[in-house]
Coordinates of C-alpha atoms in Angstrom, one line a residue:
Chain A
Q1 CA 77.5 134.0 108.3
V2 CA 79.9 132.0 106.2
Q3 CA 78.8 128.5 105.5
L4 CA 80.0 125.7 103.3
V5 CA 77.7 122.7 102.7
E6 CA 78.9 119.6 100.8
S7 CA 76.8 117.2 98.9
G8 CA 75.6 113.9 100.5
A9 CA 77.4 110.6 101.1
E10 CA 78.5 108.4 98.2
V11 CA 79.2 104.7 97.7
K12 CA 81.2 104.0 94.6
E13 CA 82.8 100.9 93.0
P14 CA 86.5 100.8 92.4
G15 CA 87.5 102.3 89.0
T16 CA 84.6 104.7 88.9
S17 CA 84.4 108.5 89.6
V18 CA 82.9 110.7 92.2
K19 CA 82.0 114.3 91.9
L20 CA 81.3 116.3 95.1
S21 CA 79.8 119.7 95.4
C22 CA 80.4 122.5 98.0
K23 CA 77.8 125.3 98.3
A24 CA 79.1 128.5 99.7
S25 CA 76.9 131.1 101.4
G26 CA 77.5 134.3 103.4
Y27 CA 80.2 135.4 101.0
T28 CA 81.1 135.5 97.3
L29 CA 82.8 132.3 96.2
S30 CA 85.1 134.0 93.6
N31 CA 86.6 136.3 96.3
H32 CA 88.4 133.4 98.0
A33 CA 90.0 130.1 97.2
I34 CA 88.3 126.8 97.9
H35 CA 90.4 123.9 99.1
W36 CA 89.5 120.2 99.3
V37 CA 90.9 118.1 102.2
R38 CA 90.2 114.5 103.0
Q39 CA 90.6 112.3 106.0
A40 CA 90.7 108.5 105.8
P41 CA 89.3 106.6 108.8
G42 CA 91.6 107.1 111.8
Q43 CA 94.1 109.1 109.8
S44 CA 95.4 112.6 109.6
L45 CA 94.2 115.3 107.2
E46 CA 95.4 115.2 103.6
W47 CA 95.3 118.3 101.4
M48 CA 94.0 117.5 97.9
G49 CA 94.0 120.8 96.0
W50 CA 92.5 124.2 95.6
I51 CA 90.9 126.5 93.1
S52 CA 91.9 130.1 93.6
G53 CA 89.7 133.2 94.0
G54 CA 89.7 135.6 91.1
V55 CA 90.5 133.8 87.8
G56 CA 90.1 130.3 89.3
D57 CA 93.5 128.8 88.8
T58 CA 93.9 125.3 90.2
K59 CA 96.7 123.5 92.0
Y60 CA 96.6 119.8 93.0
S61 CA 98.6 117.6 95.3
Q62 CA 101.3 115.6 93.5
K63 CA 99.8 112.4 94.8
L64 CA 96.4 113.0 93.2
Q65 CA 97.6 114.9 90.0
G66 CA 95.9 113.3 87.0
R67 CA 93.0 111.9 88.9
I68 CA 91.5 115.1 90.5
T69 CA 89.7 118.0 88.9
I70 CA 88.4 121.0 90.9
T71 CA 86.0 123.4 89.3
R72 CA 83.5 126.1 90.3
D73 CA 80.3 127.8 89.1
T74 CA 80.5 131.4 90.4
S75 CA 77.0 132.1 89.4
A76 CA 75.8 129.4 91.8
N77 CA 78.4 130.0 94.4
M78 CA 79.4 126.4 94.1
A79 CA 82.7 124.5 93.9
Y80 CA 83.2 120.9 92.8
M81 CA 85.8 118.2 93.2
E82 CA 85.9 115.2 90.9
L83 CA 88.1 112.2 91.6
N84 CA 88.6 109.5 89.0
S85 CA 89.8 105.9 89.0
L86 CA 88.6 105.4 92.6
R87 CA 90.3 102.8 94.7
S88 CA 89.6 101.5 98.2
E89 CA 92.3 103.9 99.6
D90 CA 90.1 106.8 98.5
T91 CA 87.5 105.9 101.2
A92 CA 87.5 109.0 103.4
L93 CA 85.6 112.0 104.7
Y94 CA 86.0 114.8 102.2
F95 CA 85.9 118.4 103.3
C96 CA 85.8 121.7 101.3
A97 CA 87.2 124.7 103.1
R98 CA 87.7 128.4 102.4
G99 CA 91.3 129.5 101.9
R100 CA 92.8 132.7 103.2
G101 CA 96.2 134.2 103.4
V102 CA 98.8 135.2 100.8
A103 CA 100.9 133.2 98.5
V104 CA 104.3 134.2 100.0
T105 CA 103.4 132.9 103.4
G106 CA 101.0 130.1 102.4
P107 CA 97.2 129.8 102.9
Y108 CA 95.1 128.7 105.8
L109 CA 91.6 127.4 106.0
D110 CA 89.2 129.5 108.0
Y111 CA 85.8 127.9 107.3
W112 CA 85.1 124.2 106.7
G113 CA 82.2 122.3 105.5
H114 CA 80.8 119.4 107.5
G115 CA 82.4 116.7 105.3
T116 CA 81.0 114.1 103.0
L117 CA 81.8 110.4 103.4
V118 CA 82.9 108.6 100.2
T119 CA 83.1 104.8 100.4
V120 CA 84.8 102.9 97.7
S121 CA 83.9 99.2 97.8
S122 CA 82.9 96.4 95.4
Chain B
Q1 CA 102.9 110.6 104.4
S2 CA 102.5 113.8 106.5
V3 CA 105.6 115.9 106.2
L4 CA 104.9 117.7 109.5
T5 CA 105.6 115.6 112.6
Q6 CA 103.6 115.9 115.8
P7 CA 103.6 113.8 119.0
P8 CA 100.7 111.2 118.8
S9 CA 99.3 112.3 122.2
V10 CA 99.7 114.7 125.1
S11 CA 97.8 114.8 128.3
G12 CA 97.4 116.9 131.3
A13 CA 95.2 117.5 134.4
P14 CA 92.6 120.3 134.4
G15 CA 94.2 123.6 134.8
Q16 CA 97.6 122.5 133.6
R17 CA 99.6 123.7 130.5
V18 CA 100.3 121.4 127.6
T19 CA 102.3 122.0 124.4
I20 CA 102.1 120.4 121.0
S21 CA 105.1 120.5 118.7
C22 CA 105.1 120.5 114.9
T23 CA 108.4 119.7 113.3
G24 CA 108.9 120.4 109.6
S25 CA 111.9 121.0 107.3
S26 CA 113.6 123.6 105.1
S27 CA 111.0 123.3 102.4
N28 CA 108.1 124.2 104.6
I29 CA 108.3 125.8 108.0
G30 CA 112.1 126.5 107.6
A31 CA 111.4 128.2 104.2
G32 CA 109.4 130.9 106.0
Y33 CA 105.9 129.6 105.4
D34 CA 103.4 130.3 108.2
V35 CA 102.1 127.6 110.5
H36 CA 98.4 127.3 111.3
W37 CA 96.6 125.1 113.9
Y38 CA 93.2 123.3 113.8
Q39 CA 91.2 121.6 116.5
Q40 CA 89.0 118.6 115.5
L41 CA 86.4 117.3 117.9
P42 CA 85.2 113.7 117.3
G43 CA 82.9 113.5 114.3
T44 CA 83.2 117.1 113.3
A45 CA 85.1 119.3 110.8
P46 CA 88.4 120.9 111.8
K47 CA 88.2 124.4 113.3
L48 CA 90.8 127.1 112.8
L49 CA 92.5 127.9 116.1
I50 CA 95.7 129.8 115.2
F51 CA 96.6 131.3 111.9
S52 CA 99.9 132.8 110.7
N53 CA 101.9 131.3 113.6
T54 CA 100.5 133.4 116.4
N55 CA 97.1 134.9 115.6
R56 CA 93.8 133.8 117.0
P57 CA 90.5 134.1 115.1
S58 CA 87.7 135.9 116.9
G59 CA 86.2 133.6 119.5
V60 CA 89.2 131.5 120.2
P61 CA 90.3 132.0 123.9
D62 CA 93.7 133.5 124.8
R63 CA 94.4 130.3 126.7
L64 CA 95.6 129.0 123.3
S65 CA 98.8 130.5 121.8
G66 CA 101.1 129.6 118.9
S67 CA 104.8 130.1 118.3
K68 CA 107.2 129.4 115.5
S69 CA 111.0 129.1 115.2
A70 CA 113.4 127.7 112.6
T71 CA 111.8 124.5 111.3
S72 CA 109.2 123.9 114.0
A73 CA 106.2 125.4 115.7
S74 CA 104.2 124.9 118.9
L75 CA 100.7 125.2 120.2
A76 CA 100.3 125.9 123.9
I77 CA 97.1 125.4 125.8
T78 CA 97.1 126.8 129.3
G79 CA 94.4 126.3 131.9
L80 CA 93.5 122.9 130.4
Q81 CA 89.7 122.2 130.3
A82 CA 87.6 119.2 129.5
E83 CA 86.4 120.8 126.3
D84 CA 90.0 120.9 125.0
E85 CA 90.0 117.1 124.6
A86 CA 90.3 116.8 120.8
D87 CA 92.7 116.1 118.0
Y88 CA 95.0 119.0 116.9
Y89 CA 96.7 119.5 113.6
C90 CA 99.3 121.9 112.3
Q91 CA 99.4 123.0 108.7
S92 CA 101.8 124.8 106.4
Y93 CA 102.9 125.1 102.8
D94 CA 105.6 123.0 101.2
S95 CA 107.6 124.4 98.3
S96 CA 109.0 121.0 97.2
L97 CA 105.5 119.5 97.1
S98 CA 103.9 122.8 95.8
G99 CA 101.0 122.4 98.1
C100 CA 99.7 122.5 101.6
V101 CA 100.7 120.0 104.2
F102 CA 99.2 118.9 107.5
G103 CA 100.8 117.4 110.6
T104 CA 100.4 113.9 111.8
G105 CA 97.9 115.0 114.4
T106 CA 98.0 115.0 118.2
K107 CA 95.3 113.8 120.6
V108 CA 94.9 115.8 123.7
T109 CA 93.5 114.0 126.7
V110 CA 92.4 115.8 129.9
L111 CA 93.1 113.5 132.8

C-alpha cells in the first residue's frame, strides 16, 4: 500500500536551515508529484510547493520562494524539503503528500505522511 | 492568508445533515479549477474525502458528497455520526498565486 514517511522532529535556531525527508513506498516516486504542506499550531493548512513526477520540475509558493528548495532522489524513492533562514513563524507540522490530477484542473493530494514537527526557537 | 473562505464551525445532532461552504474567487474556483476536500482528525494527517468536486475515493462513505458552482463549493455530510467530528478543509489551485490554496478550515461538532 502507498505510504509516505517523513523524518523525525527538529528543533532549530532562528536563521538556520532545516532539511526534511519523505520516504515513499508502495509506488514509484517519479510517477507522481510530491507536495509539501505545513500547519502552524492551531492554524489552517499552507501549501509550500511541489516537485513534479517525470522530469521533476519544481514550483513554490510565492510566500516561500527564495527560502525553499524541494528535491528528490528517485533511486531511493525519497523527496526532500529544505527551508532556509528559519524564523519563529516557521514553527509548524510539515507534511509531504502525493499529488494527483491534471494541470488544467489543478492537483489534489491523495496520500499524506504523518507529519514532522519543526520548532524554531532560540 | 487563506484565499478560500470557510465557516469556522458547524454543528449538528447525530443523524442530521450539515453543509460546509468554501468560497473562492475568479482566480481559483471561478477559473474552473477543481475543489477537493480533506478531513483532519485531531493529531493526525489530513485525509482526502472528495476529489475533483464530486468524487469519493474508495472507502469514503456516500454520506459525504461535494458540489461546486461559480466561485464556491460545498461539502455535505448526511446522517451525521460521532466519528465525523473533525476539521475539514477545501483545496483548489489559484492562477494568480500559481499554486495550490487551502480553505480556512471548518470544525464540525456533533452535538
